[in-house]
Each structure stands twice: as C-alpha cells, then as structure tokens.
XYZ file of C-alpha atoms in Angstrom:
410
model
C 7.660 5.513 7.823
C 6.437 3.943 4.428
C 3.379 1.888 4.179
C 2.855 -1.506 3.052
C 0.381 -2.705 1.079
C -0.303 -6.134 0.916
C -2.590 -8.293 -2.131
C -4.330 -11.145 -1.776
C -5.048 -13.080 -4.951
C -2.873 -13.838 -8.280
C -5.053 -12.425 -10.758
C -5.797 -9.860 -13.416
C -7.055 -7.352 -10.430
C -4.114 -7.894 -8.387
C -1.665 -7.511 -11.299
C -3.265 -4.514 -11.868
C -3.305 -2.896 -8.684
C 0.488 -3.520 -7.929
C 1.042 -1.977 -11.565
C -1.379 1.005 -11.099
C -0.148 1.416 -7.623
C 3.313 2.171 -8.791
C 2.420 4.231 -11.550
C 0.581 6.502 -9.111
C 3.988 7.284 -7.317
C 3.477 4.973 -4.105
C 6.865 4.463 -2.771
C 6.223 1.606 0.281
C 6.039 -1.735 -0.256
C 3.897 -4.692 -1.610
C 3.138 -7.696 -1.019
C 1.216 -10.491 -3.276
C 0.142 -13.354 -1.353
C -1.581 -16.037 -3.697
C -2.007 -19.417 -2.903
C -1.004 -20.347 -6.651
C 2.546 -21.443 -7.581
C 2.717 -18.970 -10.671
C 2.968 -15.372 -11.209
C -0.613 -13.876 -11.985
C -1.855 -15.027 -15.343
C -4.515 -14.542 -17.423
C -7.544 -17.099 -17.205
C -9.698 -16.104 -20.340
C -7.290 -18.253 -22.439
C -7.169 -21.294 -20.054
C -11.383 -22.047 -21.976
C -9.765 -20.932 -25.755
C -6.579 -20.717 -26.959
C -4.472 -22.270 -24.313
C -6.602 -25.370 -23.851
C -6.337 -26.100 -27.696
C -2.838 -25.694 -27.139
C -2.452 -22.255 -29.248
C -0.406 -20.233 -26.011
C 2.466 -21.357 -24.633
C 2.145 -21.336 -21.207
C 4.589 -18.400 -20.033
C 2.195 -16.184 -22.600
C -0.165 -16.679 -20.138
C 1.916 -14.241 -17.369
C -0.065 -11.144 -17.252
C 3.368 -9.491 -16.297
C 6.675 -11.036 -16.615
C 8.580 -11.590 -13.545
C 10.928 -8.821 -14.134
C 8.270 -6.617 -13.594
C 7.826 -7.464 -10.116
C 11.150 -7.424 -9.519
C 11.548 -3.636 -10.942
C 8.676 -2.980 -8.842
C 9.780 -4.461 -5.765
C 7.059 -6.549 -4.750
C 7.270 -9.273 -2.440
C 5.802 -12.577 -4.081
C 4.723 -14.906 -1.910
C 3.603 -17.570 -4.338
C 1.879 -20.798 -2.535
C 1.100 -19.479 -0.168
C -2.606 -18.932 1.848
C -3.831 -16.447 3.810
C -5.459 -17.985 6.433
C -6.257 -15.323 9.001
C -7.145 -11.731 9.595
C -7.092 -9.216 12.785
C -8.717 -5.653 11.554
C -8.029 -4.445 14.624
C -4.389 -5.216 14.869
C -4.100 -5.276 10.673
C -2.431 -8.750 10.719
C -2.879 -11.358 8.176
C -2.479 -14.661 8.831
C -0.499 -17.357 6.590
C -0.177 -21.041 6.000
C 3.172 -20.799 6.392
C 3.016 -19.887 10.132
C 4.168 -16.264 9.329
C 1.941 -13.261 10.527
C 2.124 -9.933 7.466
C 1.520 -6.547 9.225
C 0.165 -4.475 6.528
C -1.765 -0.881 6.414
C -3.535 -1.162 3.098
C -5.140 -4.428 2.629
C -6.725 -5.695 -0.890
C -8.772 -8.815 -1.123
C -8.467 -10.061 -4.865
C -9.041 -13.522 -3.675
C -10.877 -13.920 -7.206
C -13.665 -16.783 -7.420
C -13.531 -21.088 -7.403
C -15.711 -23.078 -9.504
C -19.451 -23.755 -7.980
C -19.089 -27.649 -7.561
C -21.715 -29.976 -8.736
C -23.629 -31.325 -6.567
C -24.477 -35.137 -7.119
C -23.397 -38.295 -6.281
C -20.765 -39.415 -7.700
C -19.519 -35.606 -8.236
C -15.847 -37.216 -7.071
C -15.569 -39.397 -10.195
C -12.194 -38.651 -11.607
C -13.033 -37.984 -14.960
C -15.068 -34.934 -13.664
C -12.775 -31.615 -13.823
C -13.525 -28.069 -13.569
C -12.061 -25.154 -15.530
C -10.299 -22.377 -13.675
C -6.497 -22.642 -13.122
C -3.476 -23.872 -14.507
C -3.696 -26.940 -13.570
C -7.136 -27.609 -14.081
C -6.176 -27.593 -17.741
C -2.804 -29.622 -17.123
C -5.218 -32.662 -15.336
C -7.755 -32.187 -18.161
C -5.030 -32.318 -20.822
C -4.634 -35.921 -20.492
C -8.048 -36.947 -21.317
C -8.283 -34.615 -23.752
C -7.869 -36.874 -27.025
C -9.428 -37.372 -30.523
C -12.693 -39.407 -30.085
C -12.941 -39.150 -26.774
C -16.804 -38.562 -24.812
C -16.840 -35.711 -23.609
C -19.917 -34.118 -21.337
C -20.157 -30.674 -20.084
C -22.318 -30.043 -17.768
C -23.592 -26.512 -18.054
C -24.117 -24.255 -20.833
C -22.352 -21.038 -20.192
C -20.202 -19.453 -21.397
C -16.765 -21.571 -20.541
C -18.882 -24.695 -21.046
C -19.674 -23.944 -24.884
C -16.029 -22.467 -25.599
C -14.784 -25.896 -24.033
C -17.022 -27.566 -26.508
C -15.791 -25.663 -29.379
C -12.318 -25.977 -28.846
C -13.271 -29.872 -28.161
C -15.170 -30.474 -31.402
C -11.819 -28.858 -33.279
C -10.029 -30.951 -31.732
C -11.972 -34.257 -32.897
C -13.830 -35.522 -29.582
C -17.735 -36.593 -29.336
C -19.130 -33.774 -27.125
C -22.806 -33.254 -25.227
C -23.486 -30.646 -23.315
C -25.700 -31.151 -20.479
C -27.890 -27.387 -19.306
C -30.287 -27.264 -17.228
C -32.451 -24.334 -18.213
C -34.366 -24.682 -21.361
C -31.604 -22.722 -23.623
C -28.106 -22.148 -22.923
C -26.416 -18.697 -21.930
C -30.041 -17.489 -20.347
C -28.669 -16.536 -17.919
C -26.788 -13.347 -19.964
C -28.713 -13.375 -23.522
C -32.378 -13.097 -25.020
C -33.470 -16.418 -26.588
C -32.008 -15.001 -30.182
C -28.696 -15.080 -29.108
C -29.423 -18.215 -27.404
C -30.909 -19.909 -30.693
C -27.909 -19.105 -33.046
C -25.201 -20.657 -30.711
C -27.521 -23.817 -30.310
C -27.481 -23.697 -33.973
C -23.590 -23.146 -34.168
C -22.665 -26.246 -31.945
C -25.795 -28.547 -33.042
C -23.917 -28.110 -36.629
C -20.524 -28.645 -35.111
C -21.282 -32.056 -34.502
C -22.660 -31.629 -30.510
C -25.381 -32.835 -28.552
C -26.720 -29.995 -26.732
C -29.673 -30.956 -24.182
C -31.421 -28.411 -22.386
C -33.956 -28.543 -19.720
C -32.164 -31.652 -18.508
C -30.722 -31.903 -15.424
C -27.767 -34.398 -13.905
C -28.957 -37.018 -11.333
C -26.149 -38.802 -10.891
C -22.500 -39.992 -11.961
C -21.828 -43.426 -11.979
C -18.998 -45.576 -12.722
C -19.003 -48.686 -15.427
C -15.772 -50.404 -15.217
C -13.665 -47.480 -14.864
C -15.667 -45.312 -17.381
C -17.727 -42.439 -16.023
C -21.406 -42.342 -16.885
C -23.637 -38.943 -16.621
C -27.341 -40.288 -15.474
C -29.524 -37.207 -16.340
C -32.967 -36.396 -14.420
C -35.021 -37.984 -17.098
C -32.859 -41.337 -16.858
C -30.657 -40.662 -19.889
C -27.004 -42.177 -19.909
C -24.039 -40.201 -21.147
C -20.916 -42.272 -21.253
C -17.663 -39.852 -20.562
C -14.280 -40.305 -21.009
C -14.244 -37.013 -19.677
C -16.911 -34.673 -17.745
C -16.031 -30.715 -17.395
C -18.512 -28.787 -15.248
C -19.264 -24.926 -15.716
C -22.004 -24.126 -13.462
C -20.755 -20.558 -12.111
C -18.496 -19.389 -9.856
C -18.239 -18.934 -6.096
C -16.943 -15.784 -4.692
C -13.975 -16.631 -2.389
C -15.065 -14.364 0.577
C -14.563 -16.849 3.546
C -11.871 -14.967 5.042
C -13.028 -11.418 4.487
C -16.763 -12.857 6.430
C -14.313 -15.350 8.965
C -13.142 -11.443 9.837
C -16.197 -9.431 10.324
C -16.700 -8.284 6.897
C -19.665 -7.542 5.020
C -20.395 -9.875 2.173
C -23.274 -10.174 0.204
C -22.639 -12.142 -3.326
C -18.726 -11.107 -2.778
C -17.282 -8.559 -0.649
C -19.456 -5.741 -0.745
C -17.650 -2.448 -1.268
C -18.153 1.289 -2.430
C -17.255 2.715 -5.192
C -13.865 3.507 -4.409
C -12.979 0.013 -3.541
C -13.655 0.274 0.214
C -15.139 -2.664 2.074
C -17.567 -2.350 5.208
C -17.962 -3.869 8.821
C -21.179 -3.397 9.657
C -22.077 -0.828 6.966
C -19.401 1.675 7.660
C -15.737 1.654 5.816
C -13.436 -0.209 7.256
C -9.814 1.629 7.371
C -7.419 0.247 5.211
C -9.146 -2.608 3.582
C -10.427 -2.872 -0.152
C -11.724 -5.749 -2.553
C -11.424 -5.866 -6.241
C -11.888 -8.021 -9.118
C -14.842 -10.905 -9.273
C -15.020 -11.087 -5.560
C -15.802 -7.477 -5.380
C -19.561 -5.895 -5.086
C -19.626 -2.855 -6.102
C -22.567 -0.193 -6.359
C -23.224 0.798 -10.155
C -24.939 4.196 -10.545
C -25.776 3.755 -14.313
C -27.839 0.402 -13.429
C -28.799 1.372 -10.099
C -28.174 -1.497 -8.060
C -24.810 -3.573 -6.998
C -22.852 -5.548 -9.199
C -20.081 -8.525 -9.077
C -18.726 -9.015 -12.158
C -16.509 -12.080 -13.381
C -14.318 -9.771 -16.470
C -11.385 -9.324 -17.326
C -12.428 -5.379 -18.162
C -13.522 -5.094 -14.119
C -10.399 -6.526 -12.830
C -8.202 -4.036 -14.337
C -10.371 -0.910 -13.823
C -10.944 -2.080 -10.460
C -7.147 -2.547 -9.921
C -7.051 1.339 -11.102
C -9.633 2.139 -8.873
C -7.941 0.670 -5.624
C -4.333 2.036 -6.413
C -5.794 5.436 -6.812
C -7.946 5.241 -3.373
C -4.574 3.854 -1.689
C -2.804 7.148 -2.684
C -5.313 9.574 -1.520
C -6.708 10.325 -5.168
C -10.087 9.183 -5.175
C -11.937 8.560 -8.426
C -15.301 7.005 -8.136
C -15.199 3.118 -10.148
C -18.522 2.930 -12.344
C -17.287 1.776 -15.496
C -19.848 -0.110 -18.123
C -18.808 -3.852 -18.371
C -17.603 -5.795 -20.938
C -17.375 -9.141 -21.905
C -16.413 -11.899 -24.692
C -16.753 -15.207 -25.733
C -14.850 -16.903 -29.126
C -16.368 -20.034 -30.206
C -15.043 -21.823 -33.375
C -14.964 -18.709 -35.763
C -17.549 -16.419 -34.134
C -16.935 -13.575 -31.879
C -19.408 -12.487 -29.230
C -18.632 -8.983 -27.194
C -21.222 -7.839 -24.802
C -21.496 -4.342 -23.743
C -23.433 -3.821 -20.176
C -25.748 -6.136 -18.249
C -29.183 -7.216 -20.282
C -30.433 -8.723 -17.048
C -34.084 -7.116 -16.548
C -34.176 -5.914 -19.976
C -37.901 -5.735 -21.183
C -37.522 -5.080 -25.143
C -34.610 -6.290 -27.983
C -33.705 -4.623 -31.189
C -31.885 -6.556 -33.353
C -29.834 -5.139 -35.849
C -28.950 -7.746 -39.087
C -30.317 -11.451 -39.743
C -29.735 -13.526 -36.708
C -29.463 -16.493 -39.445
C -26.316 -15.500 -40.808
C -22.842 -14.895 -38.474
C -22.888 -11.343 -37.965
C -25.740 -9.199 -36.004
C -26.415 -7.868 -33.125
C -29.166 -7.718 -30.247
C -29.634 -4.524 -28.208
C -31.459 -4.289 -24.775
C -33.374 -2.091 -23.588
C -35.327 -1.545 -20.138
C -37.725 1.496 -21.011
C -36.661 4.149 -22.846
C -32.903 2.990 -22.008
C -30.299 0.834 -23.884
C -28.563 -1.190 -21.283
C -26.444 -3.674 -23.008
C -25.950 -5.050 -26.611
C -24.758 -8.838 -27.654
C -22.121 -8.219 -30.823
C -22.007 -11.316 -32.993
C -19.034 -10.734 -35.365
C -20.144 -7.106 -35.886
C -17.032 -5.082 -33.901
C -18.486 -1.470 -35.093
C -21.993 -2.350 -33.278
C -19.120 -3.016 -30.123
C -17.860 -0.091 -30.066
C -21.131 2.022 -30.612
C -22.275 0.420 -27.488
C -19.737 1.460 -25.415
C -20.231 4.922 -26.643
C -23.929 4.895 -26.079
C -24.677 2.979 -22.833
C -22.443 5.528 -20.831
C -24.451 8.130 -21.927
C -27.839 6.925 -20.991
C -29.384 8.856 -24.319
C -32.844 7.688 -25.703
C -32.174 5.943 -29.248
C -35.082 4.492 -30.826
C -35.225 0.759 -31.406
C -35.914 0.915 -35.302
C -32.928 2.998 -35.644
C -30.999 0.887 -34.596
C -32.436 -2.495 -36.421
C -31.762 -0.233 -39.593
C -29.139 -1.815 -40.867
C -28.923 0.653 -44.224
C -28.299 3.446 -41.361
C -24.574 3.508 -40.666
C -22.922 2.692 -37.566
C -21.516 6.230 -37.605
C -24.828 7.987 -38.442
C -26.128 5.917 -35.531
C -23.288 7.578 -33.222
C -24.105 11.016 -33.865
C-alpha cells in the first residue's frame, strides 16, 4: 500500500518538499493543503520588486502548475486545516472533509505580529505578507501620498525604498533607538539611516505609536511623545508570528514555532512523534554550530528544510544544520547576511562604512559567527566558506582591505 503524504502551507518550504520528495523516488501521494487561493509563491518579492510593480504576478509561482500536475499532487488551494487526531492521523478541513495521511508536514509558515493600539483597525493600516496584502495596498499606493511605517526592519525599510522611488512622503516610525537592531551592530544600522534620511524619509527612532486616530477619513499616527503623522497610508512590520495553533490545539510541542530535531521531526512531550514534521519559518530547529535552537524567517531555510523533510520521509536521514542566509535590496544597495550576529561581542569591519560597499563581521570569542555584506558579494561568499568551518581568523585580517578576499580564504 503507498503512503500519503500530506503539506500544510503554500510556501517556499512546502514547494520544496513536494519537489525534493519526488526527486528522492517517493512513489505515494501528496497532498498540499493551503488556505491561499494560489499555487505557492515566493514572498521576498511581494517588499521589492513586485510591490514597485517590476514582476508580473505569475513570476511570482515558485513552480508552475504543470509541475504539480507532473508530480501528481493534490492541491487543495483555499482551503484550512482546521483539525488534527495524532492518534488516528486525521486532519481536519474547512471544507468538512477529513485527509487520512501517514507523513504529515506543518509548513503553515508565519502571519504578521499585529499592532497593538487603538485604532489598529483603521483602514489605511495594512500589513505585508501575501498576495493580497499588496493588491489592498496597491490602491493607496500613489505619488505624494503619506505614507508611515511602523517598524524598522527589514520589510519596513525595503517598503520605504520602493515608496520613495515611487514619489510618496514616507516616515518610518521604530521603536528601538536604531533600526534593524534587532539583526545588525549600530554600523550597519547608521549607514541605512543615512541611506533613507538622504532619500527623502523621516526616520524616528526611539518613538513609539500610541494611537491611530481618524480626521475626516484620513488616518493619523499619534506617537508616544504626542507627535502626529498624517497617513494616507500606514504599513506595519513589527515581526512575524509563527502559525503553530494547530500543531499546540494537537498536543504538540511549540516553543517560538514548532519545535523539531534536526531531521525535521516534531515532539509530544519531548519524544518524536511518528509521522509528523515542521519546516520552514514555523520550524525550531536545534543548530549545532550556534549551539542553541533556531526559527528562521529565509528563503535559504525553507528550501533546505524542504530537503531535509523529503529525505527523512524516505528513510534517508541527513541531519539539517545549514548556516543561514539572508538579504535585503534597498534602492541600489545590496545587503546579504551570512549566520546569526545575535550575542556577538566584537565587529571587524572590512572597508569605509561611509561609502556603499563594506562589510561588518561578528564575532563571539575567538569565533566568526555572521558577517553583514553591503554591496561587497566576494566578502558573501567568504562567509559562507568560513562560518561552517568554525576556524579562528583574526579580526585585523580581515579589516585589511589590501589583503585579498582569496588570500583571506586560504
């Protein structure tokens, strides 16, 4: 009798999976349930190039829908799962049908972390994450219009970017005293304050929002410190909430995401649970290079993840600890982060942080745990080489920047 294998989630992981899956010869079938309309697509380019209207929308399709068809999966697009029996290995849907399945994969992915203020339902607030949050913020999306973000991460500055290209009045609203703390040094932080302050945007930090309020049908953003931000439209990036309610609604251990092991395997109670995995950014995994567990919203993880699962599903286990990366394009600059700086104690930094190309290494010890690229792709690279390895380089080696890149390899 053949198996079935059924996928939550219509992302990059679970595109991956039903890809890997067949490429490792398993023969039963699949199922994708997703409670989107589409096929899986990509959501990098929904912040950058899609939003300014660059990528046509089926470019978006991670795989075309001929693949699935080849591959004989069953799509079940709109559709939620709603319910889950271990015991039994039934899963539940919105559409009244039951899915008996013997492999199970939560890539259920992540939602927006919602603000939390009054006046947080004013229409002109959006968040950034699907489809058709771009389609709804598409049609306030104008020359001259106000725009406010409210957070200063990562999707919130490469909203502003592509908003300040496209002519609109935008202030971005952070909370902490610099933007992207939360995953740079205060270097890295500086030049992209620079980079939008001279693009035109109001950036203010340690501020925080009180309040949204409406003034005859225009949206107003009432900070902490009493300051009033009229908005034509408001876009909030304040992180992202692991969708895990179903995997905990079923006995499932979740910390921070559904916590697994390093071959994709989630828990009940602390032991593996039989036929049940979780990938993607709603996946916490262990990671033996930085010694402590990880869930990581990237592109990269999704699709090594998706590897990782496929291969546990058919028996040929291969452990998942993979170095992350990341990247961010804002107007003509290119960030790529190798590795997690979080808990780094010293910063090397290799070229002039007031020009458009350096980079910042990390280091905790004697280690290097994660560099920040800025328009310097050979620094990328050398990172991904070296972090794996867990080799001692010293600092001033690599702030040298009259010692190659390839010198600095061997």
């Amino acid at each position: 009798m053949s198996e079935t294998v059924a996928i939550i989630g219509g992302g990059q992981a679970a595109a991956q999976a039903i890809a890997s899956l067949r490429q490792q010869g398993f023969d039963g079938g699949i199922v994708l349930v997703s409670g989107e309309a589409e096929l899986p697509y990509q959501r990098p380019p929904l912040s950058k190039a899609f939003l300014a209207g660059e990528l046509e929308r089926a470019r978006l399709l991670i795989k075309p829908a001929e693949f699935y068809k080849q591959a004989e999966v069953d799509a079940r697009l709109g559709v939620r799962a709603t319910g889950l029996d271990v015991a039994q290995r039934q899963l539940q849907l919105d559409d009244g049908q039951s899915l008996s399945y013997d492999h199970l994969v939560f890539a259920t992915g992540g939602r927006p972390r919602p603000l939390q203020c009054p006046g947080a339902d004013h229409p002109a607030l959006h968040y950034l994450r699907t489809l058709a949050d771009v389609d709804a913020i598409r049609e306030r999306f104008r020359p001259d219009a106000r725009m406010v973000v409210i957070g200063g991460g990562y999707i919130g500055l490469e909203v502003t970017a592509i908003a300040v290209k496209h002519g609109l009045q935008v202030t971005v609203i952070e909370a902490a005293p610099i933007v992207l703390g939360r995953v740079t040094c205060p270097e890295v932080a500086k030049f992209y304050t620079a980079l939008h302050r001279e693009a035109g945007v109001d950036i203010q930090c340690d501020t925080g929002v009180d309040r949204i309020e409406d003034e005859a049908g225009v949206a107003v953003v009432v900070t902490t410190s009493g300051e009033r931000f009229p908005a034509d439209l408001i876009i909030a990036g304040i992180g992202l909430l692991p969708n895990v309610e179903l995997a905990e609604s079923a006995g499932l251990d979740c910390d921070n995401g559904i916590v697994v092991d390093e071959y994709c395997r989630a828990f009940v109670s602390g032991a593996d649970v039989p036929g049940i995995y979780s990938i993607g950014d709603c996946a916490n995994h262990p990671s033996a290079i930085y010694q402590t567990r990880l869930r990581l919203e990237s592109v990269h993880n999704a699709i090594e993840q998706g590897k990782t699962v496929a291969a546990t599903i058919c028996g040929k286990l291969k452990a998942y600890d993979q170095v992350p990366w990341f990247w961010s394009d804002q107007y003509d600059i290119k960030l790529q982060t190798v590795g997690i700086s979080r808990g780094y104690d010293a910063i090397a930094v290799r070229g002039d942080p007031e020009s458009t190309s350096f980079a910042v290494f990390y280091f905790r010890g004697k280690c290097l745990i994660a560099v920040d690229a800025i328009n310097r792709p050979a620094e990328f690279i050398l990172a991904r080489q070296l972090i794996p390895r867990q080799v001692e380089i010293s600092p001033q080696r690599l702030s040298d920047d009259t010692i190659s890149v390839k010198e600095l390899a061997a």
